[in-house]
Structures are given as structure tokens and as C-alpha cells.
CSV table of C-alpha atoms in Angstrom, one decimal:
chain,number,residue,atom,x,y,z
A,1,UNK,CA,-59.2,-201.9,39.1
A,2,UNK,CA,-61.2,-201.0,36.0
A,3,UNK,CA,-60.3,-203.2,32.9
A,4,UNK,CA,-61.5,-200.1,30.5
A,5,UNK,CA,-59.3,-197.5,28.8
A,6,UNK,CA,-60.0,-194.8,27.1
A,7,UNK,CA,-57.9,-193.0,24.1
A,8,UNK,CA,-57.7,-189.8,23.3
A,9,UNK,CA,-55.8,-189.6,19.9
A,10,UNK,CA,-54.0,-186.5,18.4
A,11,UNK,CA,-56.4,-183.7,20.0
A,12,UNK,CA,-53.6,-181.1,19.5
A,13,UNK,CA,-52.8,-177.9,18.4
A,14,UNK,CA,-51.1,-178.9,15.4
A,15,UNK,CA,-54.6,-179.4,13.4
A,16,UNK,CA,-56.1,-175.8,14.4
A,17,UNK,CA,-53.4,-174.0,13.1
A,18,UNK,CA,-54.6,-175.2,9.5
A,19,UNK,CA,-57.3,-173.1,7.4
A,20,UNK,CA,-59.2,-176.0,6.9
A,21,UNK,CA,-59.5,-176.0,10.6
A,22,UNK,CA,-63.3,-174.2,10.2
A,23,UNK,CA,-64.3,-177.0,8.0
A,24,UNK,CA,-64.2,-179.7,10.7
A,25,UNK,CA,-66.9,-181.9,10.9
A,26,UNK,CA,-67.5,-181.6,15.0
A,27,UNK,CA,-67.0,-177.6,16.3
A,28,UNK,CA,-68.4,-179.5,19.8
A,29,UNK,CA,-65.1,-181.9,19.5
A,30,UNK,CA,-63.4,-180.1,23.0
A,31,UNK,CA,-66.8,-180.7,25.7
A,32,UNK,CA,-66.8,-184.4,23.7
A,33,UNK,CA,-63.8,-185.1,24.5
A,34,UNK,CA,-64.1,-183.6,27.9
A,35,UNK,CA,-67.2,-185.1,29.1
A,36,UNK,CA,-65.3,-188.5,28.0
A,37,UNK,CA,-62.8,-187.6,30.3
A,38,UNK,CA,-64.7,-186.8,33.1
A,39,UNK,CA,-66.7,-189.8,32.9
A,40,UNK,CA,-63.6,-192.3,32.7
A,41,UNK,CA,-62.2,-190.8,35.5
A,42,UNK,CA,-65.0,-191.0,37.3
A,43,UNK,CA,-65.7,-194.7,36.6
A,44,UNK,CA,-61.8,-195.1,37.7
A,45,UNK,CA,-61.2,-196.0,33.7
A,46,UNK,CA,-57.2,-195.4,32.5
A,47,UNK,CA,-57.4,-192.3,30.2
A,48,UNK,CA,-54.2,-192.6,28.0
A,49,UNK,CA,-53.5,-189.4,25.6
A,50,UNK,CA,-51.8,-189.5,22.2
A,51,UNK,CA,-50.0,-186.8,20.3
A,52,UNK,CA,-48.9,-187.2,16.6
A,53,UNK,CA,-45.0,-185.8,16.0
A,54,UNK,CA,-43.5,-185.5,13.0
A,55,UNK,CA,-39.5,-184.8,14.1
A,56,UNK,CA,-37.6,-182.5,11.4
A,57,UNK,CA,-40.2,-182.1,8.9
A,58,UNK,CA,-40.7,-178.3,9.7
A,59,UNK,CA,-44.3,-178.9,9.2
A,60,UNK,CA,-47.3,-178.3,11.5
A,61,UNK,CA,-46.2,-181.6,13.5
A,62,UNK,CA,-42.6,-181.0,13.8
A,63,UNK,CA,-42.5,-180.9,17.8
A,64,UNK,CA,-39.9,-177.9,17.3
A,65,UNK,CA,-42.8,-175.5,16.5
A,66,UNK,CA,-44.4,-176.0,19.6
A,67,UNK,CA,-47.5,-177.3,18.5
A,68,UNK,CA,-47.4,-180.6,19.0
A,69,UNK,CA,-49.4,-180.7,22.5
A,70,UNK,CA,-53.0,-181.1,23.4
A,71,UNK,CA,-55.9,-178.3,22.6
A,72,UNK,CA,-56.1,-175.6,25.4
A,73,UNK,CA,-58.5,-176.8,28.0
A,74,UNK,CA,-57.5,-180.8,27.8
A,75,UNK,CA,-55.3,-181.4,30.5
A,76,UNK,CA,-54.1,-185.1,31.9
A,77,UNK,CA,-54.2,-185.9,35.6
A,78,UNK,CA,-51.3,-187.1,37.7
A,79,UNK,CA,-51.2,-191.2,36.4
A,80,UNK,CA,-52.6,-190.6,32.7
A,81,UNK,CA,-50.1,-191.0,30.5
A,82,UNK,CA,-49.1,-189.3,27.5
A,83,UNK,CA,-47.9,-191.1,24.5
A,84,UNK,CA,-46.2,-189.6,21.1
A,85,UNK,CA,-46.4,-191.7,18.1
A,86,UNK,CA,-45.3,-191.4,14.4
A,87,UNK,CA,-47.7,-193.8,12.7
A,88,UNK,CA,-50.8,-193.4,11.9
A,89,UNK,CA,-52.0,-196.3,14.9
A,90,UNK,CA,-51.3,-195.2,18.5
A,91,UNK,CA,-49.9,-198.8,18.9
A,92,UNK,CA,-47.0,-199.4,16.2
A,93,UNK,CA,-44.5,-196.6,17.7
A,94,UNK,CA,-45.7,-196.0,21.4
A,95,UNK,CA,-45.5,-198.5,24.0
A,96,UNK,CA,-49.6,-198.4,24.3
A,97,UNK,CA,-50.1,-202.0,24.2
A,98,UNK,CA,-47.8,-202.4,26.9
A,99,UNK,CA,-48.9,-199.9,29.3
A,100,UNK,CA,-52.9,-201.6,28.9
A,101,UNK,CA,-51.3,-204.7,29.4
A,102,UNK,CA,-49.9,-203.4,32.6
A,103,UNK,CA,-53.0,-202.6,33.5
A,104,UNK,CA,-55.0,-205.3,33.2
A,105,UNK,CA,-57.1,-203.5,30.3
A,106,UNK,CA,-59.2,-205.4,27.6
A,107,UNK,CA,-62.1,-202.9,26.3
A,108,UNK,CA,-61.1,-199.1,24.9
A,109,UNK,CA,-62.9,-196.7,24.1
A,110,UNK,CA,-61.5,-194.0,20.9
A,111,UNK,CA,-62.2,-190.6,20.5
A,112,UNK,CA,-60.2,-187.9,18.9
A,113,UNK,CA,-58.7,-186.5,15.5
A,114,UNK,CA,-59.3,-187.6,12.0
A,115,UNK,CA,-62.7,-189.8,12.1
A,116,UNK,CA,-61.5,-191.8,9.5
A,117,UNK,CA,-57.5,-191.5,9.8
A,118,UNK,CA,-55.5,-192.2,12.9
A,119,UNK,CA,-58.6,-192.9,15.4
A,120,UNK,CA,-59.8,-195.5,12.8
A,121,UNK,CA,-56.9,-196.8,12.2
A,122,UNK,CA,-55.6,-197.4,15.9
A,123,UNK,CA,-59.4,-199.3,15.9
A,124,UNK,CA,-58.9,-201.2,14.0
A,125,UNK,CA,-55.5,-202.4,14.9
A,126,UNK,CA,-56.8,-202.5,18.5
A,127,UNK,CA,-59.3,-204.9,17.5
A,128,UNK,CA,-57.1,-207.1,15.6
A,129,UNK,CA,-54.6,-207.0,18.9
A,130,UNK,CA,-57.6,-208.4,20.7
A,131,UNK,CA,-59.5,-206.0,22.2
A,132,UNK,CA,-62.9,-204.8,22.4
A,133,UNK,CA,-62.9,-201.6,20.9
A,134,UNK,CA,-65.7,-198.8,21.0
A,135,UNK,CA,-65.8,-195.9,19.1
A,136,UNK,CA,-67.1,-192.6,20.2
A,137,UNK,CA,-68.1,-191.0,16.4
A,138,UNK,CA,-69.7,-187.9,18.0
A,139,UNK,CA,-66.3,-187.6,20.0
A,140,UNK,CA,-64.5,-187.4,16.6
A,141,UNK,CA,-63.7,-184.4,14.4
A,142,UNK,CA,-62.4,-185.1,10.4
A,143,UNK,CA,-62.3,-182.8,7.4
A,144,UNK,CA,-63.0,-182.6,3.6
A,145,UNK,CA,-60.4,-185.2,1.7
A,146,UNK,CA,-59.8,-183.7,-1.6
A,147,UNK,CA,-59.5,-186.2,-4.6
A,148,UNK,CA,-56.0,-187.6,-5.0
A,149,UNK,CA,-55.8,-186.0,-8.5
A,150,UNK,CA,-56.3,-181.9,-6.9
A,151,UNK,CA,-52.5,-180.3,-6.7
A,152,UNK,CA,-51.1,-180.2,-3.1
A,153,UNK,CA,-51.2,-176.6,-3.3
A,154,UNK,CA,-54.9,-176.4,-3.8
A,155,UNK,CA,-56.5,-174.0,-1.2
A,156,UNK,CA,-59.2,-174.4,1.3
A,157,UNK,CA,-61.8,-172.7,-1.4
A,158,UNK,CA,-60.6,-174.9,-4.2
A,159,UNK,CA,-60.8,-178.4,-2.3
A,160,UNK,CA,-64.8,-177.4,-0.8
A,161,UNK,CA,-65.5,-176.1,-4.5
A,162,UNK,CA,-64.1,-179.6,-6.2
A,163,UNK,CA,-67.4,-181.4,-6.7
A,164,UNK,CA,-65.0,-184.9,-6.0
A,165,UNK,CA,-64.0,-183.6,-2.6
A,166,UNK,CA,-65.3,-185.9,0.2
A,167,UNK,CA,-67.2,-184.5,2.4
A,168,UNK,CA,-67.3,-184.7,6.2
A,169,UNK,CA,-70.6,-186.3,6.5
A,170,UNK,CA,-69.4,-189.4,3.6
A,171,UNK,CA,-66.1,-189.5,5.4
A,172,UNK,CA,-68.5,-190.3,8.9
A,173,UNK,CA,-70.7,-192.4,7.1
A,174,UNK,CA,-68.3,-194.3,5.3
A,175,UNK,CA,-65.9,-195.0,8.5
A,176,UNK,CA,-69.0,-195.8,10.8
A,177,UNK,CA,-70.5,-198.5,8.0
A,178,UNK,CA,-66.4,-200.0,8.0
A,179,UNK,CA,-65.7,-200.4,11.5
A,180,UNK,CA,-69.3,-201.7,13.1
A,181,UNK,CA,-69.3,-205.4,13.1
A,182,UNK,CA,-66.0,-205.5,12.1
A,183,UNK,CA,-63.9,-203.9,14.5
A,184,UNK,CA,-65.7,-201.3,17.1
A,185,UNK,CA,-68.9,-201.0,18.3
A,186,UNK,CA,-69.9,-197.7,17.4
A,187,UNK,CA,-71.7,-195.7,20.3
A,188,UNK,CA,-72.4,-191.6,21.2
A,189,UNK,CA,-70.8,-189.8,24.2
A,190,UNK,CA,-74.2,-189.6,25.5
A,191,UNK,CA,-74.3,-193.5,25.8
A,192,UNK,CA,-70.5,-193.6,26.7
A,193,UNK,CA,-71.5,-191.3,29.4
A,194,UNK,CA,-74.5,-192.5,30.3
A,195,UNK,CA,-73.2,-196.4,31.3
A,196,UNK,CA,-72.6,-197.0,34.8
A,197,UNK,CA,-70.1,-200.4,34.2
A,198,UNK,CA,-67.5,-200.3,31.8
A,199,UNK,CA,-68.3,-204.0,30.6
A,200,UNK,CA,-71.7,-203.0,29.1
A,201,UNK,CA,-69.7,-200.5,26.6
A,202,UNK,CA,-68.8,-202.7,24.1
């Protein structure tokens, strides 16, 4: 049995149905994350998919809406689980770290929605829970952070016009520079891909 994971976090419907949606840093997110897939499967790697809920907010994560499921085309396979967490980290509210346990599984590999929000953060709990983590920045998708000081209600236009706005390229930069050495190894899905045991991943 493989001892490799890999986690696909918050690749849901909830985040296209927000304008800012066309301003995502990685149009090519879906065949990433899809050609991650296929190879974990094929190496006989878990692939364990997380969804981010937000119960009785009304918002675009409130599960009563309906969008709170994965992207259209992303589908698990009989024995790949599907988590729903309410934290930021795909291990503080899920049973994650149990179900690797069960499996025997030291190394993961990360992929999924925001760069520098919930898939950084789940690596770098990960790697302070004792595993090897490896994340997939070309397998990630973020988008503009607008200063803390713009009003809530600011639109799309007004956050990419805000010369303080982060972009999507600092935001990659940034969480890349954080995490390697630290607490991930940071690779591309075409290395991901292109290793033939999971042990040399990390």
C-alpha cells in the first residue's frame, strides 16, 4: 500500500460563483487538479477531497445554496473520501488526520483553492503534525487580496484599481518563499506527474 496522499482542498463551486472569479491566478486550475488525480490513482496514492461549508451564514458557502460541492468535471472514485471542514486547515474540523493514519500515510501532496489561504495553511499544519508535505503551486488558483483598509463593499473594479491590492503573482511569490524549507517542498504538476515512486516527491 502506497504511504502518499494527496489533497484536494476546497475546488468547489462556491468560489466561481464570485465576480472576482475571472481574476484567478490559474484559469488551467481544473486539468491541474485532474492530471493530479489521475496520476495518484494511478500510482495507487489515497486521493482525499475537501470542501469548505459555512452552515447558516447564507453566504456563498452555506451548504443550503447548493454550492458547496466540487467543480463540474472533479469527480471521486469509490474509496476516496470526501471531507467538509469549517477551518481554514483541512485537519482542525475533519477527521483527516485520522483517516491517513488509517492508512499508513506519511507524505501529501496539496493542491487546490486559495494559494496562500486554506491550502497553505492545511501545509503548514500538516508539516507541523509530522508529515512530509509537498506543494503543487501550479495546481493552486488564489486571487487579488485587497488592503484591509478598502470597505467590504468595494467591487471587483475598485479592489484591481487599488494600487495596495495584492496581486496574484505577490500572493504566489510570497506563499512559495514561506513554505519552502519550512514546511513543503514546493514542486510543479509536471514533476508531481512525472515521478514514478511516491517517496522521491518530497
Amino acid at each position: 500500500m502506497s504511504r502518499a496522499a494527496l489533497v484536494v482542498i476546497d475546488v468547489q463551486e462556491s468560489f466561481r460563483q464570485r465576480p472576482i472569479w475571472a481574476y484567478g491566478s490559474n484559469p488551467d486550475l481544473v486539468r491541474q487538479v485532474e492530471r493530479l488525480v489521475a496520476a495518484a490513482r494511478e500510482r495507487g496514492d489515497l486521493v482525499v477531497w475537501v470542501l469548505h461549508s459555512e452552515p447558516g451564514t447564507g453566504g456563498l458557502f452555506d451548504p443550503d445554496l447548493g454550492h458547496v460541492r466540487l467543480i463540474d468535471g472533479l469527480v471521486p472514485v469509490d474509496g476516496e473520501p470526501t471531507l467538509v471542514k469549517t477551518a481554514h486547515n483541512a485537519f482542525t474540523t475533519t477527521n483527516l488526520q485520522q483517516v491517513l493514519t488509517q492508512a499508513g500515510i506519511h507524505d501529501l501532496t496539496v493542491c487546490g483553492i486559495r494559494t496562500e489561504q486554506c491550502v497553505e495553511t492545511t501545509t503548514r499544519v500538516g508539516a507541523d503534525l509530522g508529515y512530509r508535505m509537498t506543494f503543487v503551486t501550479d495546481a493552486t488558483l488564489t486571487f487579488p487580496i485587497p488592503h484591509r483598509d478598502l470597505p467590504e463593499t468595494a467591487t471587483v473594479a475598485e479592489i484591481l484599481a487599488d494600487p495596495r491590492t495584492l496581486t496574484n503573482e505577490e500572493i504566489v511569490t510570497r506563499t512559495e518563499y514561506a513554505l519552502a524549507g519550512r514546511f513543503a517542498t514546493i514542486r510543479t504538476v509536471d514533476e508531481v506527474t512525472g515521478a514514478t515512486l511516491a517517496g522521491t516527491r518530497g
